[in-house]
Amino acid sequence: QTVVTQEPSLTVSPGGTVTLTCASSTGAVTSAYFANWFQQKPGQAPRALIYSTSNKHSWTPARFSGSLLGGKAALTLSGVQPEDEAEYYCLLYHGSNYGGPWVFGGGTTLTVL
Amino acid sequence: EVQLVESGGALVQPGGSLRLSCAASGFTFSDYWMHWVRQAPGKGLVWVSRINTDGSFANYVHSVEGRFTISRDNAKNTVYLQMNSLRVEDTAVYYCGRNLVRGSSVWFDPWGQGTLVTVSS
């Protein structure tokens, strides 16, 4: 069964920079995994931030960016704001994977402190 | 305004069945793949199923294969998730989401507000 791994929790100071990563048990994440990133706040539905590794939606704040880093998908927040405190999930495409083509990471709880 | 509204969640006994619906509005429904994901209380998101634009192809996560069936009615702008042989571990908020696949661009937006399925005796 494919496992997608994210840091369980990270803490960042307001105005700081933090990078969240997303790794696949199948090997190095490439553009073919079409990494998507979502933000979720308590009691709310997920909100899309990044698609296909590094593309921003029209509503995505400029301080969010996506990339590939050391064989993983990465989400970097530069100039973190208090409202960025949330759960962040990556979603990777695994093609004809036994467990299903799309797999979420376990999520990263980002604390702004 | 693009909108997805789920319904059909309820309390059901183990072994029971339920059909979730997701009504779409504000966009050309038949142009998009549709997905269901779920989130157990206090847990992370789990991808559950997807269906292509004309309903001729679908995938499932292994844990629901053979028990859940996704379908869509493009005339009614609605996607469904038929859930049979429900287990306690299927308890979750179920979200539907719109998915566009266009060349190398693959994105998901929006997700509905979710509907709660509780499987308990």
PDB file of C-alpha atoms in Angstrom:
ATOM      1  CA  GLN A   1       0.000   0.000   0.000  1.00  0.00           C
ATOM      2  CA  THR A   2       1.364   3.370  -1.054  1.00  0.00           C
ATOM      3  CA  VAL A   3       2.126   5.781   1.779  1.00  0.00           C
ATOM      4  CA  VAL A   4       2.583   9.533   1.366  1.00  0.00           C
ATOM      5  CA  THR A   5       4.493  11.093   4.240  1.00  0.00           C
ATOM      6  CA  GLN A   6       4.382  14.665   5.538  1.00  0.00           C
ATOM      7  CA  GLU A   7       5.861  16.217   8.662  1.00  0.00           C
ATOM      8  CA  PRO A   8       3.231  15.769  11.393  1.00  0.00           C
ATOM      9  CA  SER A   9       3.768  19.246  12.761  1.00  0.00           C
ATOM     10  CA  LEU A  10       5.854  22.357  12.230  1.00  0.00           C
ATOM     11  CA  THR A  11       6.094  25.643  14.097  1.00  0.00           C
ATOM     12  CA  VAL A  12       7.080  28.964  12.545  1.00  0.00           C
ATOM     13  CA  SER A  13       7.275  32.527  13.797  1.00  0.00           C
ATOM     14  CA  PRO A  14       5.198  35.249  12.157  1.00  0.00           C
ATOM     15  CA  GLY A  15       7.122  36.649   9.213  1.00  0.00           C
ATOM     16  CA  GLY A  16       9.288  33.577   9.007  1.00  0.00           C
ATOM     17  CA  THR A  17       9.718  30.971   6.291  1.00  0.00           C
ATOM     18  CA  VAL A  18       8.815  27.298   6.504  1.00  0.00           C
ATOM     19  CA  THR A  19       8.903  24.401   4.047  1.00  0.00           C
ATOM     20  CA  LEU A  20       6.521  21.458   4.221  1.00  0.00           C
ATOM     21  CA  THR A  21       7.452  18.313   2.320  1.00  0.00           C
ATOM     22  CA  CYS A  22       5.586  15.395   0.796  1.00  0.00           C
ATOM     23  CA  ALA A  23       7.276  12.067   0.087  1.00  0.00           C
ATOM     24  CA  SER A  24       6.010   8.911  -1.600  1.00  0.00           C
ATOM     25  CA  SER A  25       6.884   5.367  -0.577  1.00  0.00           C
ATOM     26  CA  THR A  26       7.113   4.524  -4.291  1.00  0.00           C
ATOM     27  CA  GLY A  27      10.211   6.669  -4.788  1.00  0.00           C
ATOM     28  CA  ALA A  28      11.205  10.176  -5.770  1.00  0.00           C
ATOM     29  CA  VAL A  29       8.310  12.528  -6.444  1.00  0.00           C
ATOM     30  CA  THR A  30       8.459  14.050  -9.921  1.00  0.00           C
ATOM     31  CA  SER A  31       6.197  16.298 -11.954  1.00  0.00           C
ATOM     32  CA  ALA A  32       4.342  13.141 -13.039  1.00  0.00           C
ATOM     33  CA  TYR A  33       2.871  12.941  -9.545  1.00  0.00           C
ATOM     34  CA  PHE A  34       0.934  16.199 -10.205  1.00  0.00           C
ATOM     35  CA  ALA A  35       1.316  17.275  -6.568  1.00  0.00           C
ATOM     36  CA  ASN A  36      -1.571  19.298  -5.229  1.00  0.00           C
ATOM     37  CA  TRP A  37      -1.539  21.114  -1.893  1.00  0.00           C
ATOM     38  CA  PHE A  38      -4.541  22.007   0.254  1.00  0.00           C
ATOM     39  CA  GLN A  39      -5.097  24.067   3.367  1.00  0.00           C
ATOM     40  CA  GLN A  40      -7.753  23.060   5.874  1.00  0.00           C
ATOM     41  CA  LYS A  41      -8.882  24.993   8.923  1.00  0.00           C
ATOM     42  CA  PRO A  42     -11.032  23.460  11.686  1.00  0.00           C
ATOM     43  CA  GLY A  43     -14.611  22.826  10.625  1.00  0.00           C
ATOM     44  CA  GLN A  44     -13.940  23.802   7.026  1.00  0.00           C
ATOM     45  CA  ALA A  45     -13.566  21.986   3.739  1.00  0.00           C
ATOM     46  CA  PRO A  46     -10.093  21.767   2.187  1.00  0.00           C
ATOM     47  CA  ARG A  47      -9.054  24.752   0.094  1.00  0.00           C
ATOM     48  CA  ALA A  48      -6.778  24.324  -2.918  1.00  0.00           C
ATOM     49  CA  LEU A  49      -3.468  26.192  -2.867  1.00  0.00           C
ATOM     50  CA  ILE A  50      -1.099  24.635  -5.408  1.00  0.00           C
ATOM     51  CA  TYR A  51      -1.629  22.308  -8.365  1.00  0.00           C
ATOM     52  CA  SER A  52       0.661  20.292 -10.605  1.00  0.00           C
ATOM     53  CA  THR A  53       3.679  20.828  -8.311  1.00  0.00           C
ATOM     54  CA  SER A  54       4.134  24.583  -8.555  1.00  0.00           C
ATOM     55  CA  ASN A  55       1.111  26.318 -10.060  1.00  0.00           C
ATOM     56  CA  LYS A  56      -0.925  28.724  -7.941  1.00  0.00           C
ATOM     57  CA  HIS A  57      -4.649  29.243  -8.133  1.00  0.00           C
ATOM     58  CA  SER A  58      -5.837  32.791  -8.661  1.00  0.00           C
ATOM     59  CA  TRP A  59      -6.702  33.079  -4.966  1.00  0.00           C
ATOM     60  CA  THR A  60      -3.440  31.643  -3.618  1.00  0.00           C
ATOM     61  CA  PRO A  61      -1.450  34.268  -1.701  1.00  0.00           C
ATOM     62  CA  ALA A  62       1.930  35.073  -3.244  1.00  0.00           C
ATOM     63  CA  ARG A  63       3.721  33.896  -0.095  1.00  0.00           C
ATOM     64  CA  PHE A  64       2.840  30.265  -0.926  1.00  0.00           C
ATOM     65  CA  SER A  65       4.964  28.413  -3.473  1.00  0.00           C
ATOM     66  CA  GLY A  66       5.318  24.812  -4.583  1.00  0.00           C
ATOM     67  CA  SER A  67       8.355  22.942  -5.869  1.00  0.00           C
ATOM     68  CA  LEU A  68      10.236  19.660  -6.010  1.00  0.00           C
ATOM     69  CA  LEU A  69      12.955  19.390  -3.408  1.00  0.00           C
ATOM     70  CA  GLY A  70      15.262  16.425  -2.835  1.00  0.00           C
ATOM     71  CA  GLY A  71      12.857  13.900  -4.347  1.00  0.00           C
ATOM     72  CA  LYS A  72       9.836  15.291  -2.553  1.00  0.00           C
ATOM     73  CA  ALA A  73       7.095  17.765  -3.314  1.00  0.00           C
ATOM     74  CA  ALA A  74       7.445  20.887  -1.213  1.00  0.00           C
ATOM     75  CA  LEU A  75       5.241  23.767  -0.109  1.00  0.00           C
ATOM     76  CA  THR A  76       7.100  26.877   1.072  1.00  0.00           C
ATOM     77  CA  LEU A  77       5.495  29.716   2.970  1.00  0.00           C
ATOM     78  CA  SER A  78       7.546  32.921   2.997  1.00  0.00           C
ATOM     79  CA  GLY A  79       6.522  35.727   5.334  1.00  0.00           C
ATOM     80  CA  VAL A  80       4.111  33.582   7.309  1.00  0.00           C
ATOM     81  CA  GLN A  81       0.966  35.264   8.602  1.00  0.00           C
ATOM     82  CA  PRO A  82      -1.048  34.271  11.691  1.00  0.00           C
ATOM     83  CA  GLU A  83      -3.930  33.223   9.439  1.00  0.00           C
ATOM     84  CA  ASP A  84      -1.678  30.567   7.855  1.00  0.00           C
ATOM     85  CA  GLU A  85      -2.041  28.440  10.974  1.00  0.00           C
ATOM     86  CA  ALA A  86      -3.858  25.383   9.624  1.00  0.00           C
ATOM     87  CA  GLU A  87      -3.538  21.775   8.501  1.00  0.00           C
ATOM     88  CA  TYR A  88      -1.851  21.273   5.133  1.00  0.00           C
ATOM     89  CA  TYR A  89      -2.292  18.212   2.938  1.00  0.00           C
ATOM     90  CA  CYS A  90      -0.521  17.111  -0.195  1.00  0.00           C
ATOM     91  CA  LEU A  91      -2.146  14.866  -2.770  1.00  0.00           C
ATOM     92  CA  LEU A  92      -0.084  12.791  -5.190  1.00  0.00           C
ATOM     93  CA  TYR A  93      -1.038  10.860  -8.314  1.00  0.00           C
ATOM     94  CA  HIS A  94       0.213   7.275  -8.469  1.00  0.00           C
ATOM     95  CA  GLY A  95      -1.299   6.064 -11.741  1.00  0.00           C
ATOM     96  CA  SER A  96      -2.450   2.466 -11.740  1.00  0.00           C
ATOM     97  CA  ASN A  97      -1.622   2.025  -8.068  1.00  0.00           C
ATOM     98  CA  TYR A  98      -3.102  -0.978  -6.257  1.00  0.00           C
ATOM     99  CA  GLY A  99      -4.461   1.206  -3.487  1.00  0.00           C
ATOM    100  CA  GLY A 100      -5.970   3.822  -5.775  1.00  0.00           C
ATOM    101  CA  PRO A 101      -4.523   6.435  -8.132  1.00  0.00           C
ATOM    102  CA  TRP A 102      -4.579   9.385  -5.745  1.00  0.00           C
ATOM    103  CA  VAL A 103      -3.122   9.346  -2.243  1.00  0.00           C
ATOM    104  CA  PHE A 104      -3.173  12.075   0.399  1.00  0.00           C
ATOM    105  CA  GLY A 105      -0.359  12.673   2.800  1.00  0.00           C
ATOM    106  CA  GLY A 106      -1.130  12.434   6.481  1.00  0.00           C
ATOM    107  CA  GLY A 107      -1.147  16.205   6.841  1.00  0.00           C
ATOM    108  CA  THR A 108       1.082  18.785   8.536  1.00  0.00           C
ATOM    109  CA  THR A 109      -0.211  20.893  11.399  1.00  0.00           C
ATOM    110  CA  LEU A 110       1.362  24.307  11.008  1.00  0.00           C
ATOM    111  CA  THR A 111       1.514  26.421  14.150  1.00  0.00           C
ATOM    112  CA  VAL A 112       2.358  30.126  13.900  1.00  0.00           C
ATOM    113  CA  LEU A 113       3.886  31.161  17.191  1.00  0.00           C
TER     114      LEU A 113
ATOM    115  CA  GLU B   1     -20.666  30.812  -8.476  1.00  0.00           C
ATOM    116  CA  VAL B   2     -19.157  27.332  -8.582  1.00  0.00           C
ATOM    117  CA  GLN B   3     -20.735  25.239  -5.878  1.00  0.00           C
ATOM    118  CA  LEU B   4     -20.856  21.624  -4.701  1.00  0.00           C
ATOM    119  CA  VAL B   5     -23.420  20.584  -2.128  1.00  0.00           C
ATOM    120  CA  GLU B   6     -23.311  17.123  -0.570  1.00  0.00           C
ATOM    121  CA  SER B   7     -26.265  15.424   1.065  1.00  0.00           C
ATOM    122  CA  GLY B   8     -27.359  12.026   2.271  1.00  0.00           C
ATOM    123  CA  GLY B   9     -25.172  11.565   5.298  1.00  0.00           C
ATOM    124  CA  ALA B  10     -26.810   9.852   8.258  1.00  0.00           C
ATOM    125  CA  LEU B  11     -26.439   7.455  11.154  1.00  0.00           C
ATOM    126  CA  VAL B  12     -26.517   3.883   9.867  1.00  0.00           C
ATOM    127  CA  GLN B  13     -25.900   0.497  11.447  1.00  0.00           C
ATOM    128  CA  PRO B  14     -22.923  -1.670  10.474  1.00  0.00           C
ATOM    129  CA  GLY B  15     -23.766  -3.632   7.356  1.00  0.00           C
ATOM    130  CA  GLY B  16     -26.196  -1.007   6.188  1.00  0.00           C
ATOM    131  CA  SER B  17     -26.289   1.106   3.043  1.00  0.00           C
ATOM    132  CA  LEU B  18     -26.375   4.781   2.231  1.00  0.00           C
ATOM    133  CA  ARG B  19     -26.302   6.878  -0.927  1.00  0.00           C
ATOM    134  CA  LEU B  20     -24.552  10.220  -0.905  1.00  0.00           C
ATOM    135  CA  SER B  21     -25.309  12.895  -3.478  1.00  0.00           C
ATOM    136  CA  CYS B  22     -23.297  15.883  -4.591  1.00  0.00           C
ATOM    137  CA  ALA B  23     -25.155  18.541  -6.541  1.00  0.00           C
ATOM    138  CA  ALA B  24     -23.041  20.793  -8.721  1.00  0.00           C
ATOM    139  CA  SER B  25     -23.835  24.256 -10.020  1.00  0.00           C
ATOM    140  CA  GLY B  26     -22.110  27.192 -11.657  1.00  0.00           C
ATOM    141  CA  PHE B  27     -20.028  25.228 -14.172  1.00  0.00           C
ATOM    142  CA  THR B  28     -20.277  22.731 -17.027  1.00  0.00           C
ATOM    143  CA  PHE B  29     -20.488  19.569 -14.942  1.00  0.00           C
ATOM    144  CA  SER B  30     -19.780  17.178 -17.807  1.00  0.00           C
ATOM    145  CA  ASP B  31     -16.343  18.749 -18.409  1.00  0.00           C
ATOM    146  CA  TYR B  32     -14.938  17.596 -15.070  1.00  0.00           C
ATOM    147  CA  TRP B  33     -13.895  14.420 -13.325  1.00  0.00           C
ATOM    148  CA  MET B  34     -15.472  14.174  -9.887  1.00  0.00           C
ATOM    149  CA  HIS B  35     -13.980  12.718  -6.715  1.00  0.00           C
ATOM    150  CA  TRP B  36     -15.036  11.699  -3.242  1.00  0.00           C
ATOM    151  CA  VAL B  37     -12.682  11.967  -0.296  1.00  0.00           C
ATOM    152  CA  ARG B  38     -13.374  11.373   3.387  1.00  0.00           C
ATOM    153  CA  GLN B  39     -12.111  12.472   6.760  1.00  0.00           C
ATOM    154  CA  ALA B  40     -12.673  10.467   9.912  1.00  0.00           C
ATOM    155  CA  PRO B  41     -13.155  12.538  13.085  1.00  0.00           C
ATOM    156  CA  GLY B  42      -9.837  14.127  14.057  1.00  0.00           C
ATOM    157  CA  LYS B  43      -7.990  12.382  11.233  1.00  0.00           C
ATOM    158  CA  GLY B  44      -6.569  13.280   7.837  1.00  0.00           C
ATOM    159  CA  LEU B  45      -8.046  13.301   4.369  1.00  0.00           C
ATOM    160  CA  VAL B  46      -8.343  10.017   2.496  1.00  0.00           C
ATOM    161  CA  TRP B  47      -9.027   9.757  -1.227  1.00  0.00           C
ATOM    162  CA  VAL B  48     -11.980   7.425  -1.855  1.00  0.00           C
ATOM    163  CA  SER B  49     -13.090   7.381  -5.474  1.00  0.00           C
ATOM    164  CA  ARG B  50     -13.181   9.183  -8.800  1.00  0.00           C
ATOM    165  CA  ILE B  51     -15.287   9.072 -11.958  1.00  0.00           C
ATOM    166  CA  ASN B  52     -14.506  10.396 -15.403  1.00  0.00           C
ATOM    167  CA  THR B  53     -16.509  12.949 -17.320  1.00  0.00           C
ATOM    168  CA  ASP B  54     -19.012  10.597 -18.982  1.00  0.00           C
ATOM    169  CA  GLY B  55     -19.215   8.065 -16.176  1.00  0.00           C
ATOM    170  CA  SER B  56     -17.581   5.243 -18.114  1.00  0.00           C
ATOM    171  CA  PHE B  57     -14.558   4.862 -15.811  1.00  0.00           C
ATOM    172  CA  ALA B  58     -14.085   4.843 -12.041  1.00  0.00           C
ATOM    173  CA  ASN B  59     -11.446   4.016  -9.424  1.00  0.00           C
ATOM    174  CA  TYR B  60     -11.633   3.279  -5.709  1.00  0.00           C
ATOM    175  CA  VAL B  61      -9.319   3.127  -2.741  1.00  0.00           C
ATOM    176  CA  HIS B  62      -8.704  -0.518  -1.878  1.00  0.00           C
ATOM    177  CA  SER B  63     -10.577  -0.365   1.437  1.00  0.00           C
ATOM    178  CA  VAL B  64     -13.917   0.424  -0.249  1.00  0.00           C
ATOM    179  CA  GLU B  65     -13.562  -1.538  -3.479  1.00  0.00           C
ATOM    180  CA  GLY B  66     -16.510  -3.866  -3.981  1.00  0.00           C
ATOM    181  CA  ARG B  67     -18.614  -2.023  -1.386  1.00  0.00           C
ATOM    182  CA  PHE B  68     -18.832   1.530  -2.767  1.00  0.00           C
ATOM    183  CA  THR B  69     -19.961   2.588  -6.233  1.00  0.00           C
ATOM    184  CA  ILE B  70     -19.518   6.040  -7.707  1.00  0.00           C
ATOM    185  CA  SER B  71     -21.816   7.222 -10.479  1.00  0.00           C
ATOM    186  CA  ARG B  72     -22.942  10.460 -12.069  1.00  0.00           C
ATOM    187  CA  ASP B  73     -25.937  11.909 -13.877  1.00  0.00           C
ATOM    188  CA  ASN B  74     -24.737  14.698 -16.152  1.00  0.00           C
ATOM    189  CA  ALA B  75     -28.326  15.710 -16.914  1.00  0.00           C
ATOM    190  CA  LYS B  76     -28.877  16.362 -13.210  1.00  0.00           C
ATOM    191  CA  ASN B  77     -25.363  17.747 -12.523  1.00  0.00           C
ATOM    192  CA  THR B  78     -25.001  15.271  -9.694  1.00  0.00           C
ATOM    193  CA  VAL B  79     -22.450  12.691  -8.612  1.00  0.00           C
ATOM    194  CA  TYR B  80     -23.362   9.876  -6.250  1.00  0.00           C
ATOM    195  CA  LEU B  81     -21.603   7.516  -3.900  1.00  0.00           C
ATOM    196  CA  GLN B  82     -23.515   4.326  -3.140  1.00  0.00           C
ATOM    197  CA  MET B  83     -22.098   2.804   0.026  1.00  0.00           C
ATOM    198  CA  ASN B  84     -22.986  -0.782   0.928  1.00  0.00           C
ATOM    199  CA  SER B  85     -21.822  -3.123   3.685  1.00  0.00           C
ATOM    200  CA  LEU B  86     -20.849  -0.144   5.774  1.00  0.00           C
ATOM    201  CA  ARG B  87     -18.315  -0.608   8.554  1.00  0.00           C
ATOM    202  CA  VAL B  88     -17.590   1.375  11.683  1.00  0.00           C
ATOM    203  CA  GLU B  89     -14.340   2.527  10.068  1.00  0.00           C
ATOM    204  CA  ASP B  90     -16.300   4.195   7.240  1.00  0.00           C
ATOM    205  CA  THR B  91     -17.445   6.831   9.728  1.00  0.00           C
ATOM    206  CA  ALA B  92     -16.286  10.170   8.324  1.00  0.00           C
ATOM    207  CA  VAL B  93     -17.208  13.428   6.711  1.00  0.00           C
ATOM    208  CA  TYR B  94     -17.428  12.789   2.988  1.00  0.00           C
ATOM    209  CA  TYR B  95     -16.471  15.581   0.591  1.00  0.00           C
ATOM    210  CA  CYS B  96     -16.990  15.703  -3.147  1.00  0.00           C
ATOM    211  CA  GLY B  97     -14.595  17.634  -5.333  1.00  0.00           C
ATOM    212  CA  ARG B  98     -14.255  18.849  -8.874  1.00  0.00           C
ATOM    213  CA  ASN B  99     -11.160  17.827 -10.803  1.00  0.00           C
ATOM    214  CA  LEU B 100      -9.885  19.274 -14.057  1.00  0.00           C
ATOM    215  CA  VAL B 101      -7.352  17.383 -16.133  1.00  0.00           C
ATOM    216  CA  ARG B 102      -5.931  19.438 -18.989  1.00  0.00           C
ATOM    217  CA  GLY B 103      -2.558  18.337 -20.275  1.00  0.00           C
ATOM    218  CA  SER B 104      -0.053  18.740 -17.474  1.00  0.00           C
ATOM    219  CA  SER B 105      -2.479  20.783 -15.388  1.00  0.00           C
ATOM    220  CA  VAL B 106      -4.369  18.723 -12.852  1.00  0.00           C
ATOM    221  CA  TRP B 107      -6.250  20.545 -10.143  1.00  0.00           C
ATOM    222  CA  PHE B 108      -9.015  20.066  -7.626  1.00  0.00           C
ATOM    223  CA  ASP B 109     -11.427  22.861  -6.725  1.00  0.00           C
ATOM    224  CA  PRO B 110     -13.745  23.343  -5.035  1.00  0.00           C
ATOM    225  CA  TRP B 111     -14.637  20.801  -2.397  1.00  0.00           C
ATOM    226  CA  GLY B 112     -18.132  20.760  -0.988  1.00  0.00           C
ATOM    227  CA  GLN B 113     -18.920  21.437   2.657  1.00  0.00           C
ATOM    228  CA  GLY B 114     -19.134  17.721   3.409  1.00  0.00           C
ATOM    229  CA  THR B 115     -21.750  15.328   4.734  1.00  0.00           C
ATOM    230  CA  LEU B 116     -21.310  13.223   7.865  1.00  0.00           C
ATOM    231  CA  VAL B 117     -21.699   9.469   7.741  1.00  0.00           C
ATOM    232  CA  THR B 118     -21.783   7.713  11.095  1.00  0.00           C
ATOM    233  CA  VAL B 119     -21.713   3.921  11.188  1.00  0.00           C
ATOM    234  CA  SER B 120     -22.627   2.666  14.621  1.00  0.00           C
ATOM    235  CA  SER B 121     -24.925   0.202  16.340  1.00  0.00           C
TER     236      SER B 121
END
